[in-house]
mmCIF file with all atom_site columns, C-alpha atoms in Angstrom:
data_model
loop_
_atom_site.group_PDB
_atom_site.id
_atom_site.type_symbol
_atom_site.label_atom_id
_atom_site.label_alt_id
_atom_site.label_comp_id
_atom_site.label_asym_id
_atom_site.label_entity_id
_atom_site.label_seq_id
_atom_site.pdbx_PDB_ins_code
_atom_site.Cartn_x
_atom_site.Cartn_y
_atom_site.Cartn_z
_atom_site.occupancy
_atom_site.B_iso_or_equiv
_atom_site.pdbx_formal_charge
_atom_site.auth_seq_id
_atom_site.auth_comp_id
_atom_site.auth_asym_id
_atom_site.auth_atom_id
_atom_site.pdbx_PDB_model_num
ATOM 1   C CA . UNK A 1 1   ? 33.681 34.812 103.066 1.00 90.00 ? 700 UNK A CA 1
ATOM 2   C CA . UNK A 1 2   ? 35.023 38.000 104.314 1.00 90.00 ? 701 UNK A CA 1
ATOM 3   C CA . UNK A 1 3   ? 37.813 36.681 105.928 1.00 91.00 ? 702 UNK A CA 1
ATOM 4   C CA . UNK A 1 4   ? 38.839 34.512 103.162 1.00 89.00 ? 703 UNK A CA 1
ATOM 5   C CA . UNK A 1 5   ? 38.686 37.699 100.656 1.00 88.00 ? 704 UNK A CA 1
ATOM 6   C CA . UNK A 1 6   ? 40.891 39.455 103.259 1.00 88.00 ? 705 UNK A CA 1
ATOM 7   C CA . UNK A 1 7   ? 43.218 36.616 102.577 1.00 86.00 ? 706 UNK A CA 1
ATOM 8   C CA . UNK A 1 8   ? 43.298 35.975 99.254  1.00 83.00 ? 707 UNK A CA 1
ATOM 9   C CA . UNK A 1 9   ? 43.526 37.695 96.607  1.00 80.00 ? 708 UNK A CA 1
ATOM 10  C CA . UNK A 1 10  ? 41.335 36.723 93.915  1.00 83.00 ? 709 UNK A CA 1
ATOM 11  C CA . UNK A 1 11  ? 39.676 35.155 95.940  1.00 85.00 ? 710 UNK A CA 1
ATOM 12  C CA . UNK A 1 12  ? 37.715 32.327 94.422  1.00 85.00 ? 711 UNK A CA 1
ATOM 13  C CA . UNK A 1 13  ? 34.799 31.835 96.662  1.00 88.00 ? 712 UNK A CA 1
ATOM 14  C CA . UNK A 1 14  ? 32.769 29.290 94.698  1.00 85.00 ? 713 UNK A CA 1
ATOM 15  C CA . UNK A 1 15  ? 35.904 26.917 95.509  1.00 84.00 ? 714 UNK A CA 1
ATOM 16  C CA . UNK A 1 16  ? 35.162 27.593 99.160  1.00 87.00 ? 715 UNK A CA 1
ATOM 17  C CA . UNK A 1 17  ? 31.555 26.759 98.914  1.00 88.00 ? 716 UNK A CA 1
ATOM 18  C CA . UNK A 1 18  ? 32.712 23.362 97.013  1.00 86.00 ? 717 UNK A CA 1
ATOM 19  C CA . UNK A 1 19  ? 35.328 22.778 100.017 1.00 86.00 ? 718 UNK A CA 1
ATOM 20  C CA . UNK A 1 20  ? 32.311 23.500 102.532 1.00 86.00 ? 719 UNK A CA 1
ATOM 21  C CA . UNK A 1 21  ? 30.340 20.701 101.150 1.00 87.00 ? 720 UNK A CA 1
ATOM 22  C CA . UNK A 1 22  ? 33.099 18.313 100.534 1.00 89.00 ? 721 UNK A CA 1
ATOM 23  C CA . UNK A 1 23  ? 34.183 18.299 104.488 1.00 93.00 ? 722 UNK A CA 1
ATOM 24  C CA . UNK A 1 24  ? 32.080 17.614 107.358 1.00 93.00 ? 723 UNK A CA 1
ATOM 25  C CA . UNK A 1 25  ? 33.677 20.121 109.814 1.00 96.00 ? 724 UNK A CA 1
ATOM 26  C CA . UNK A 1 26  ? 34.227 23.754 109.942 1.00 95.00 ? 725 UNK A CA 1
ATOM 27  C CA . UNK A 1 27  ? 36.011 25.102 113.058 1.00 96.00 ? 726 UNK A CA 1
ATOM 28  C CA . UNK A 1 28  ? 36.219 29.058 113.970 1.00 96.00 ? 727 UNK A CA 1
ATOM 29  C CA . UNK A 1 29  ? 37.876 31.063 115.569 1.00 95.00 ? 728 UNK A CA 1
ATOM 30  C CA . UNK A 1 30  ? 36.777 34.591 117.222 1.00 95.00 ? 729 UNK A CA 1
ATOM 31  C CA . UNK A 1 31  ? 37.862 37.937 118.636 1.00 93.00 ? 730 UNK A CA 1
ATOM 32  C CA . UNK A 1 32  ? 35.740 40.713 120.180 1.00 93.00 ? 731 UNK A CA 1
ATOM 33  C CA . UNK A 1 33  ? 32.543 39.294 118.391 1.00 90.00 ? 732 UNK A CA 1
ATOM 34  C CA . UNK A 1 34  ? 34.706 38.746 114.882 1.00 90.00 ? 733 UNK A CA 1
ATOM 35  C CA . UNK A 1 35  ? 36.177 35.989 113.323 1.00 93.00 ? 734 UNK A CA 1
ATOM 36  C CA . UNK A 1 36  ? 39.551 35.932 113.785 1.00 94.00 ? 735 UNK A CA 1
ATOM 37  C CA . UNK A 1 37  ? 40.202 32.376 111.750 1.00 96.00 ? 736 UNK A CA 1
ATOM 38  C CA . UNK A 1 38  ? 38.617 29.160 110.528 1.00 95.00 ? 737 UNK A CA 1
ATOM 39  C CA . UNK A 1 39  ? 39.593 25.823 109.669 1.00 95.00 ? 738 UNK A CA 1
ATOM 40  C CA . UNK A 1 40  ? 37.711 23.280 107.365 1.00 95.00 ? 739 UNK A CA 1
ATOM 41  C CA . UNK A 1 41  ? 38.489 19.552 107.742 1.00 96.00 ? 740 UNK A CA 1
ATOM 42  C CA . UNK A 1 42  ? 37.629 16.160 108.753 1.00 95.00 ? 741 UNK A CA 1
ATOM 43  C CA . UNK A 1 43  ? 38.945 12.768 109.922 1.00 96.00 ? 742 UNK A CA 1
ATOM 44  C CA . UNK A 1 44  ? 37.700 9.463  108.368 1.00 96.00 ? 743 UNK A CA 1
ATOM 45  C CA . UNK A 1 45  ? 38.319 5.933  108.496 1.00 96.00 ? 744 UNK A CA 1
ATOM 46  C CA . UNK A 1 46  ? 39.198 4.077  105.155 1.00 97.00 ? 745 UNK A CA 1
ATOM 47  C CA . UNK A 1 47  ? 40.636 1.717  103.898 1.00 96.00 ? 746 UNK A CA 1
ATOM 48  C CA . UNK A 1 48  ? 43.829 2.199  101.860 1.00 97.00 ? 747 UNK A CA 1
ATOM 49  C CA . UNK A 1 49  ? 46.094 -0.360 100.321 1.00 97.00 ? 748 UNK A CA 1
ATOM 50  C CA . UNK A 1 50  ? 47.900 -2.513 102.806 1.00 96.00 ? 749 UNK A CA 1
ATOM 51  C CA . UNK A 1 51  ? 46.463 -0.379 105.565 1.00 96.00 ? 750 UNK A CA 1
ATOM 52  C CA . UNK A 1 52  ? 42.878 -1.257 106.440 1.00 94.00 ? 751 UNK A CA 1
ATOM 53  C CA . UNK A 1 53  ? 40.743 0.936  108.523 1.00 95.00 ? 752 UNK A CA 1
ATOM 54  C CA . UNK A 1 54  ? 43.279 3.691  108.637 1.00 96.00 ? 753 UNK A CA 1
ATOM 55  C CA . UNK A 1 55  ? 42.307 6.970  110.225 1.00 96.00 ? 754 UNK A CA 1
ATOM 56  C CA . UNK A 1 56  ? 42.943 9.650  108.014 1.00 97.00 ? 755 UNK A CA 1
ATOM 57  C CA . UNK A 1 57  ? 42.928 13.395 108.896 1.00 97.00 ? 756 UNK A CA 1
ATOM 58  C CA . UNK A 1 58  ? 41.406 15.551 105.792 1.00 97.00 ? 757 UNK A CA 1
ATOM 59  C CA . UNK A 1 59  ? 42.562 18.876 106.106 1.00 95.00 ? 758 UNK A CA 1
ATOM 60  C CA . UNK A 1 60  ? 41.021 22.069 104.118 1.00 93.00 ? 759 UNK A CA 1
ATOM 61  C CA . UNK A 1 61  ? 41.360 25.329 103.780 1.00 90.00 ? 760 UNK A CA 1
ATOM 62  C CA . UNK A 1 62  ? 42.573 27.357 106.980 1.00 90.00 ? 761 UNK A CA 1
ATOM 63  C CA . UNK A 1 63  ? 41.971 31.136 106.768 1.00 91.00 ? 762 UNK A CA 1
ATOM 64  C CA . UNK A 1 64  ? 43.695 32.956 109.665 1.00 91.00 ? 763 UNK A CA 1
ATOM 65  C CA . UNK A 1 65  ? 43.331 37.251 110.144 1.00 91.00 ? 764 UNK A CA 1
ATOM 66  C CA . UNK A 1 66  ? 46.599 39.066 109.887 1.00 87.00 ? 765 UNK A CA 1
ATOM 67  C CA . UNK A 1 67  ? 46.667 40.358 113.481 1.00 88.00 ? 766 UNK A CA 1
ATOM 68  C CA . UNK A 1 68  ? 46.396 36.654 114.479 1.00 90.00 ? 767 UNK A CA 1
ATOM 69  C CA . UNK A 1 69  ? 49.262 34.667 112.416 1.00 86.00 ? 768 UNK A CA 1
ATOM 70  C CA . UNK A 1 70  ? 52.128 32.516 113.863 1.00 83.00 ? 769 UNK A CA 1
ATOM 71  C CA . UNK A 1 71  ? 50.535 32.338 116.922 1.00 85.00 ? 770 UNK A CA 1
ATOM 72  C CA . UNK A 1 72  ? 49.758 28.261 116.744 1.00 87.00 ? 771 UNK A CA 1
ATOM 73  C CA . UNK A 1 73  ? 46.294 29.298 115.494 1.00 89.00 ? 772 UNK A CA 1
ATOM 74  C CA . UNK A 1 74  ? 45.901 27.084 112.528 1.00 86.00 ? 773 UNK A CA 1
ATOM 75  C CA . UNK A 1 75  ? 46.899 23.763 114.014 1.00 88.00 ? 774 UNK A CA 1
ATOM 76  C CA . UNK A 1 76  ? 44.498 24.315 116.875 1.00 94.00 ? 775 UNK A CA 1
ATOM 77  C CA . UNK A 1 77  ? 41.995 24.939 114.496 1.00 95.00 ? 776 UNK A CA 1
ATOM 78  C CA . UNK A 1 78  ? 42.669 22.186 112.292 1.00 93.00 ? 777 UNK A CA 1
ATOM 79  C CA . UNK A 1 79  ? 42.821 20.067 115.141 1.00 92.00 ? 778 UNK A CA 1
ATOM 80  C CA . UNK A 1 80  ? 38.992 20.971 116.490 1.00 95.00 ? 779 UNK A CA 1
ATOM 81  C CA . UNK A 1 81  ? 37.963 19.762 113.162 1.00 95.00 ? 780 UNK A CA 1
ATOM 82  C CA . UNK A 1 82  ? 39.286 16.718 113.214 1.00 94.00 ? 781 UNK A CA 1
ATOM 83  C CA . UNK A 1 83  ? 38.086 16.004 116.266 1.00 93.00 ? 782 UNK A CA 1
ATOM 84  C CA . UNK A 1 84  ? 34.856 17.248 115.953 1.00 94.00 ? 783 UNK A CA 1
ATOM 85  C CA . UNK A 1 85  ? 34.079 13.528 113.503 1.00 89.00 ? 784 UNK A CA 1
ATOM 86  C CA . UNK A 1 86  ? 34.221 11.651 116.552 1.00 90.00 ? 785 UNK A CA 1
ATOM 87  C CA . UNK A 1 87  ? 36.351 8.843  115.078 1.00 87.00 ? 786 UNK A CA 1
ATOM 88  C CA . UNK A 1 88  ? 39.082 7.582  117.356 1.00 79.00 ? 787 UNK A CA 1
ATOM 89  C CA . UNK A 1 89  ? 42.142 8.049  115.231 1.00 73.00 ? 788 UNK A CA 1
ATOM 90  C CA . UNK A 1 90  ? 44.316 4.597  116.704 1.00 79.00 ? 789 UNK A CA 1
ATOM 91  C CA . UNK A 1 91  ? 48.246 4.530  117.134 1.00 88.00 ? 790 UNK A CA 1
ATOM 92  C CA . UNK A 1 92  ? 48.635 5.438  113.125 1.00 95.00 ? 791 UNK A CA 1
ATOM 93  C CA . UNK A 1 93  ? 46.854 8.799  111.368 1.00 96.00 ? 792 UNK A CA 1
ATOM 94  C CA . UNK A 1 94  ? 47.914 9.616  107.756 1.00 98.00 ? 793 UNK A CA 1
ATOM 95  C CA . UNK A 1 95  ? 47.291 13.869 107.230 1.00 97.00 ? 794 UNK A CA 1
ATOM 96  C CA . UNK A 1 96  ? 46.258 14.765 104.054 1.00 98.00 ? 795 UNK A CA 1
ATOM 97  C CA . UNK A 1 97  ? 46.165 18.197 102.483 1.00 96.00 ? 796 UNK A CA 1
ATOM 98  C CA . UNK A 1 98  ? 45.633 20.339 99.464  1.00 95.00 ? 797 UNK A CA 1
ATOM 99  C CA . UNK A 1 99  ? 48.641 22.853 99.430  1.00 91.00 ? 798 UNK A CA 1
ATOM 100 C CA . UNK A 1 100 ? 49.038 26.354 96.946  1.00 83.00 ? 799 UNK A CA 1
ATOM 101 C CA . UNK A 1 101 ? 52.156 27.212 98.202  1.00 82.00 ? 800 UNK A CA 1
ATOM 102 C CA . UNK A 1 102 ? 55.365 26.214 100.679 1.00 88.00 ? 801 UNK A CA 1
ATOM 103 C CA . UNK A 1 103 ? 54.931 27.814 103.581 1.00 82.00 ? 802 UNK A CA 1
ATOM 104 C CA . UNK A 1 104 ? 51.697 25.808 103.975 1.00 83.00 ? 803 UNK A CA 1
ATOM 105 C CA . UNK A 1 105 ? 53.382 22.639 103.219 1.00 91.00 ? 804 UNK A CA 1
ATOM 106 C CA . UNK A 1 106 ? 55.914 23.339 106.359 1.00 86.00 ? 805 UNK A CA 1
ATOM 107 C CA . UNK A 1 107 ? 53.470 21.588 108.084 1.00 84.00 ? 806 UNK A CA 1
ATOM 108 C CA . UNK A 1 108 ? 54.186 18.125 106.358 1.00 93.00 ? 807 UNK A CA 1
ATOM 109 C CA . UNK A 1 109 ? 58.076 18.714 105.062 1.00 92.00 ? 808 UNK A CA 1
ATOM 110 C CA . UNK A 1 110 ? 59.048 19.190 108.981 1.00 91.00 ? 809 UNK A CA 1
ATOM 111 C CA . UNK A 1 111 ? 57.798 15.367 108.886 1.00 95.00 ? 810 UNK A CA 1
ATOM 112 C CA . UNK A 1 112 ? 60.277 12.751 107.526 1.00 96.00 ? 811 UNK A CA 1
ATOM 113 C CA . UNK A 1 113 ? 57.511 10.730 106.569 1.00 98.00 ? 812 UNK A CA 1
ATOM 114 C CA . UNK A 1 114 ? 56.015 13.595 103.877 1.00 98.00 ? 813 UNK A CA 1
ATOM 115 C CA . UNK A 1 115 ? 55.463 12.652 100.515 1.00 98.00 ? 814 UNK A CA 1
ATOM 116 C CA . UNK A 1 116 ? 55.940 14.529 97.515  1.00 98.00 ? 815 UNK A CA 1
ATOM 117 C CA . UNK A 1 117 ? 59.373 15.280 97.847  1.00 96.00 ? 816 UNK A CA 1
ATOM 118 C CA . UNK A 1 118 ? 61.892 17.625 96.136  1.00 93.00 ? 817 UNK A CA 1
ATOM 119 C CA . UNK A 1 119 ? 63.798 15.060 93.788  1.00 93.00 ? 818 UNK A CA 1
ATOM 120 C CA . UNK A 1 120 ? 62.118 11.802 94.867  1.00 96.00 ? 819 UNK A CA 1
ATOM 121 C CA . UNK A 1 121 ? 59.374 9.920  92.801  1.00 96.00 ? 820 UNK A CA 1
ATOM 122 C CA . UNK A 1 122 ? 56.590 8.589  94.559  1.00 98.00 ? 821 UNK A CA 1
ATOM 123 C CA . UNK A 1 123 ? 56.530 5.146  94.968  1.00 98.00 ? 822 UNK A CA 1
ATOM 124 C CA . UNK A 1 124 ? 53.727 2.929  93.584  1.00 98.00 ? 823 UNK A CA 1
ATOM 125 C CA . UNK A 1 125 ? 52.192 2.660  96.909  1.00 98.00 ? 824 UNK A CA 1
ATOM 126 C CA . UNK A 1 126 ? 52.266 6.466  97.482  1.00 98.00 ? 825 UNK A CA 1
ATOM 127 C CA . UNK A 1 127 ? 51.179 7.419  93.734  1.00 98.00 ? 826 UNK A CA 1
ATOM 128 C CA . UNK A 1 128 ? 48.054 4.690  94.721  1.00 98.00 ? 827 UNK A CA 1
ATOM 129 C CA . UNK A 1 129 ? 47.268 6.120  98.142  1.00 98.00 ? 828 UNK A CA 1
ATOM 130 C CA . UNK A 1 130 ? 47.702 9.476  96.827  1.00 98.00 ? 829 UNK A CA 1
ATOM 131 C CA . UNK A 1 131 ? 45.050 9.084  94.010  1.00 98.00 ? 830 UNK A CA 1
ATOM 132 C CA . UNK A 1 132 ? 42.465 7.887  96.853  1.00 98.00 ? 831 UNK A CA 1
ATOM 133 C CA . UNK A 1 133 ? 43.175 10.687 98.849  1.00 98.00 ? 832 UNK A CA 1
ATOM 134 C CA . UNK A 1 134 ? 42.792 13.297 96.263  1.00 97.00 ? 833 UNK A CA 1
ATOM 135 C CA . UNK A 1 135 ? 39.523 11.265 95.144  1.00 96.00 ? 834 UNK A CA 1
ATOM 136 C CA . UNK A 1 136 ? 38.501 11.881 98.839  1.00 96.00 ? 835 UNK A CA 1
ATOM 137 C CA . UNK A 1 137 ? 38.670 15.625 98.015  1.00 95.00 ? 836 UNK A CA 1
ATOM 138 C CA . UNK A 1 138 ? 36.734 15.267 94.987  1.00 92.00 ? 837 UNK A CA 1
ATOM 139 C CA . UNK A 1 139 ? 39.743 15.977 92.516  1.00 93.00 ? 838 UNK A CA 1
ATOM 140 C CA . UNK A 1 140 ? 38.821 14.694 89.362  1.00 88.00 ? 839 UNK A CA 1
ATOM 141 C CA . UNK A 1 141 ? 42.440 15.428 87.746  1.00 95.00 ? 840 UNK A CA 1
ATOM 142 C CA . UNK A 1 142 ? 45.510 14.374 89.784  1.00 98.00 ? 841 UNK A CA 1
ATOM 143 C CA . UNK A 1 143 ? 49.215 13.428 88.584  1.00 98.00 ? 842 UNK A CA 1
ATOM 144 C CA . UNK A 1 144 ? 50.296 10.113 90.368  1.00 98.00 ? 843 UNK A CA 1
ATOM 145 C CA . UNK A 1 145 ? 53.892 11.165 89.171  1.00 97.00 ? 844 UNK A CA 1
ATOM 146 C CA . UNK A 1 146 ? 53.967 14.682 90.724  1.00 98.00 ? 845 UNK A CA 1
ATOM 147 C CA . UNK A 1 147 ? 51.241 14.659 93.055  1.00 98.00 ? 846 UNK A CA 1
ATOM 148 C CA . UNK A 1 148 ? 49.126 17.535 91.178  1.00 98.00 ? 847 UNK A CA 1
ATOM 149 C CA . UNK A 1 149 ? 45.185 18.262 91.857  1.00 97.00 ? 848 UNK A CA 1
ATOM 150 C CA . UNK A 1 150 ? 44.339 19.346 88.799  1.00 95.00 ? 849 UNK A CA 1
ATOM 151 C CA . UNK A 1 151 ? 42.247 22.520 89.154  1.00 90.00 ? 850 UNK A CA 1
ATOM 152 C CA . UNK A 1 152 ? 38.591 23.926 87.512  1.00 86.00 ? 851 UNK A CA 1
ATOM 153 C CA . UNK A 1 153 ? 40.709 26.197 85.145  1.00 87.00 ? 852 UNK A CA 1
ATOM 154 C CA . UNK A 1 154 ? 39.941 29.064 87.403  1.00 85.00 ? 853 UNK A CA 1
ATOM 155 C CA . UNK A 1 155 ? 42.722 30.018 90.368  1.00 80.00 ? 854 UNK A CA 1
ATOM 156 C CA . UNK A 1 156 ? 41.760 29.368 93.874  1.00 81.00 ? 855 UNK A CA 1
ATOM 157 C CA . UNK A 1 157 ? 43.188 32.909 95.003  1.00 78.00 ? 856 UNK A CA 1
ATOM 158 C CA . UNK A 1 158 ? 46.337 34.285 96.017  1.00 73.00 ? 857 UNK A CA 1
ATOM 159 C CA . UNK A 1 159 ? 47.139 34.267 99.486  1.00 73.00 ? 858 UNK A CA 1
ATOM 160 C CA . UNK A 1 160 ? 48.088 37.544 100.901 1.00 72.00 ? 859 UNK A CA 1
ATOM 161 C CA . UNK A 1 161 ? 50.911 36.011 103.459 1.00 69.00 ? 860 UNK A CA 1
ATOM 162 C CA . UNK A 1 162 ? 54.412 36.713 103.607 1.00 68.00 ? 861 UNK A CA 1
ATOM 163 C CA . UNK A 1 163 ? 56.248 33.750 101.971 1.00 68.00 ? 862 UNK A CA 1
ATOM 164 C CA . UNK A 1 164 ? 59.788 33.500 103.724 1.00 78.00 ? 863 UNK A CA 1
ATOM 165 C CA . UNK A 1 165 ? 60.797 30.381 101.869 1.00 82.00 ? 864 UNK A CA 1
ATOM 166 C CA . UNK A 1 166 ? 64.057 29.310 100.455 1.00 88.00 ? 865 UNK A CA 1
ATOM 167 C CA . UNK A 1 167 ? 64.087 28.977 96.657  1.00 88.00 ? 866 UNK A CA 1
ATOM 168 C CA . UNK A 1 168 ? 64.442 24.642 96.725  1.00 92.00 ? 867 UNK A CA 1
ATOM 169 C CA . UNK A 1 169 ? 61.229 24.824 98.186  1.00 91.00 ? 868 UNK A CA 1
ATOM 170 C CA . UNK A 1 170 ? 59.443 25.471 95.119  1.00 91.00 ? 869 UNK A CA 1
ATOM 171 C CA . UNK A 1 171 ? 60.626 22.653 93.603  1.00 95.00 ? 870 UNK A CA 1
ATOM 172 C CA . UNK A 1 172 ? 57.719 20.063 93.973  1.00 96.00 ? 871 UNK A CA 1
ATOM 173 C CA . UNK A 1 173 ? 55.498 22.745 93.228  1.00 95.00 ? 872 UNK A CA 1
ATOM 174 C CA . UNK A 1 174 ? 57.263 23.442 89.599  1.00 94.00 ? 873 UNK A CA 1
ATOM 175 C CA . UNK A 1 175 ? 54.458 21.830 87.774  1.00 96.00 ? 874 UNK A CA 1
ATOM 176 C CA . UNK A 1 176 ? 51.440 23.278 89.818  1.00 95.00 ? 875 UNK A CA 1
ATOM 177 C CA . UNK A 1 177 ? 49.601 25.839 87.522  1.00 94.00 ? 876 UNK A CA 1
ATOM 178 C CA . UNK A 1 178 ? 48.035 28.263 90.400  1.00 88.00 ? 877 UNK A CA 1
ATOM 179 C CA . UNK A 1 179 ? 46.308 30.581 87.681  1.00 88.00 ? 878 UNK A CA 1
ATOM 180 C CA . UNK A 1 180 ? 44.462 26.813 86.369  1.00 92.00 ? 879 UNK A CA 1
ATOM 181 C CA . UNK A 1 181 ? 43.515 26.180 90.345  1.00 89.00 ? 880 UNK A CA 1
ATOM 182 C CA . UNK A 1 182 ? 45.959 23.723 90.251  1.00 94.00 ? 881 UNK A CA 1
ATOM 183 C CA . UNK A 1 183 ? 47.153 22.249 94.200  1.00 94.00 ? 882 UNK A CA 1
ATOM 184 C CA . UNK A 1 184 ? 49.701 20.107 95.732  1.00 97.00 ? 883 UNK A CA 1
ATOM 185 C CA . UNK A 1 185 ? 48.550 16.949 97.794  1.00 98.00 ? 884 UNK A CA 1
ATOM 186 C CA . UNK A 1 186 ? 50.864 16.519 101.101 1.00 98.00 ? 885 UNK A CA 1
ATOM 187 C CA . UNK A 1 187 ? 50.586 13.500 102.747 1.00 98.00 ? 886 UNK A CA 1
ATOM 188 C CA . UNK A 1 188 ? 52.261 12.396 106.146 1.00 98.00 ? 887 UNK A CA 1
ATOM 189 C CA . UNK A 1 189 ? 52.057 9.999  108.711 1.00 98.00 ? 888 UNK A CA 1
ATOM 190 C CA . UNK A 1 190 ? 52.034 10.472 112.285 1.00 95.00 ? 889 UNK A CA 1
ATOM 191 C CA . UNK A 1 191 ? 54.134 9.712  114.614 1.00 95.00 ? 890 UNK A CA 1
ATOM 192 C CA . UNK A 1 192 ? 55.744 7.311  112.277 1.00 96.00 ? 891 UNK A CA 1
ATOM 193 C CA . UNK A 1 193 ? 54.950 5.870  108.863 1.00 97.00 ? 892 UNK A CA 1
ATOM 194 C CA . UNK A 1 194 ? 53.602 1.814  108.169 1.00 96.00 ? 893 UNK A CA 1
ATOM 195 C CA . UNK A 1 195 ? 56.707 -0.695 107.318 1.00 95.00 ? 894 UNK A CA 1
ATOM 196 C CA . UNK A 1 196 ? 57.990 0.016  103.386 1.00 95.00 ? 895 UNK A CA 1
ATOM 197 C CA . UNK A 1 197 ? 56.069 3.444  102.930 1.00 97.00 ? 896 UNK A CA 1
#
């Protein structure tokens, strides 16, 4: 908790109990005896339209300290909690996360295969897989058209990060309504997506 207030501001720490319970894994990070970042997430298999028993790679909050940023940190971390399900992810994995801002969703935008994007509606297969997904994370508001988790009416917190991003950036998150709670569900495939996605 103390590292998550350290990164957030307003930081709304019944939303990280929620996220505890809602994924299995929790992996950590430490320096000199303190925790120097964590990682909540989980892989599972389901079954999504046309793709049966599909691996898919549930990532949650990541909380890294200051002195320990842009170091590779968070994908290592997010990594060990994937792993630690024990589920053999196959040739295919579909990674799915709950983004407040853009320079979190640099993850997935790097990946041709990302969906929402800037000026593009999502397909009927996407909007279909998407609502699964954000079912998976136990959204119980989300906007097929603009890929919106509908927050608890209370905001999540504000991270305290520098944000170098470039203005178009913003654009898919236009209708995401951070003082509500409001997130953005990324989803990408890896390394390359199913025929027609």
């Amino acid at each position: 908790m103390a590292l998550f207030r350290a990164s957030y501001r307003e930081a709304n720490e019944a939303y990280l109990e929620r996220s505890l319970s809602r994924l299995r894994f929790i992996a950590t990070a430490t320096s000199a005896g303190a925790i120097a970042g964590f990682a909540l997430g989980e892989m599972r298999i389901m079954d999504l339209p046309r793709v049966a028993q599909q691996a898919v790679a549930l990532a949650g909050m990541c909380c890294v300290d200051a002195n320990f940023r842009r170091h590779g940190l968070f994908r290592e971390l997010e990594g060990r909690a994937f792993m630690a399900a024990g589920v053999a992810s196959g040739s295919r994995v579909l990674g799915c996360g709950r983004l407040a801002h853009p320079a979190s969703f640099r993850t997935m935008t790097s990946n041709p295969t990302h969906v929402p994007k800037r000026q593009t509606r999502p397909t009927p297969w996407q909007q279909e897989i998407g609502a699964i997904i954000a079912q998976a994370y136990g959204v119980h508001g989300f906007n097929p058209e603009t890929f919106v988790c509908v927050g608890s009416g209370t905001p999540i917190g504000y991270p305290r990060i520098d944000m170098d991003v470039r203005p178009e950036e913003w654009d898919v998150f236009a209708p995401v309504n951070r003082n509500r709670g409001d997130s953005l569900l990324g989803l990408c495939w890896f390394p390359d997506a199913p025929q027609g996605w």
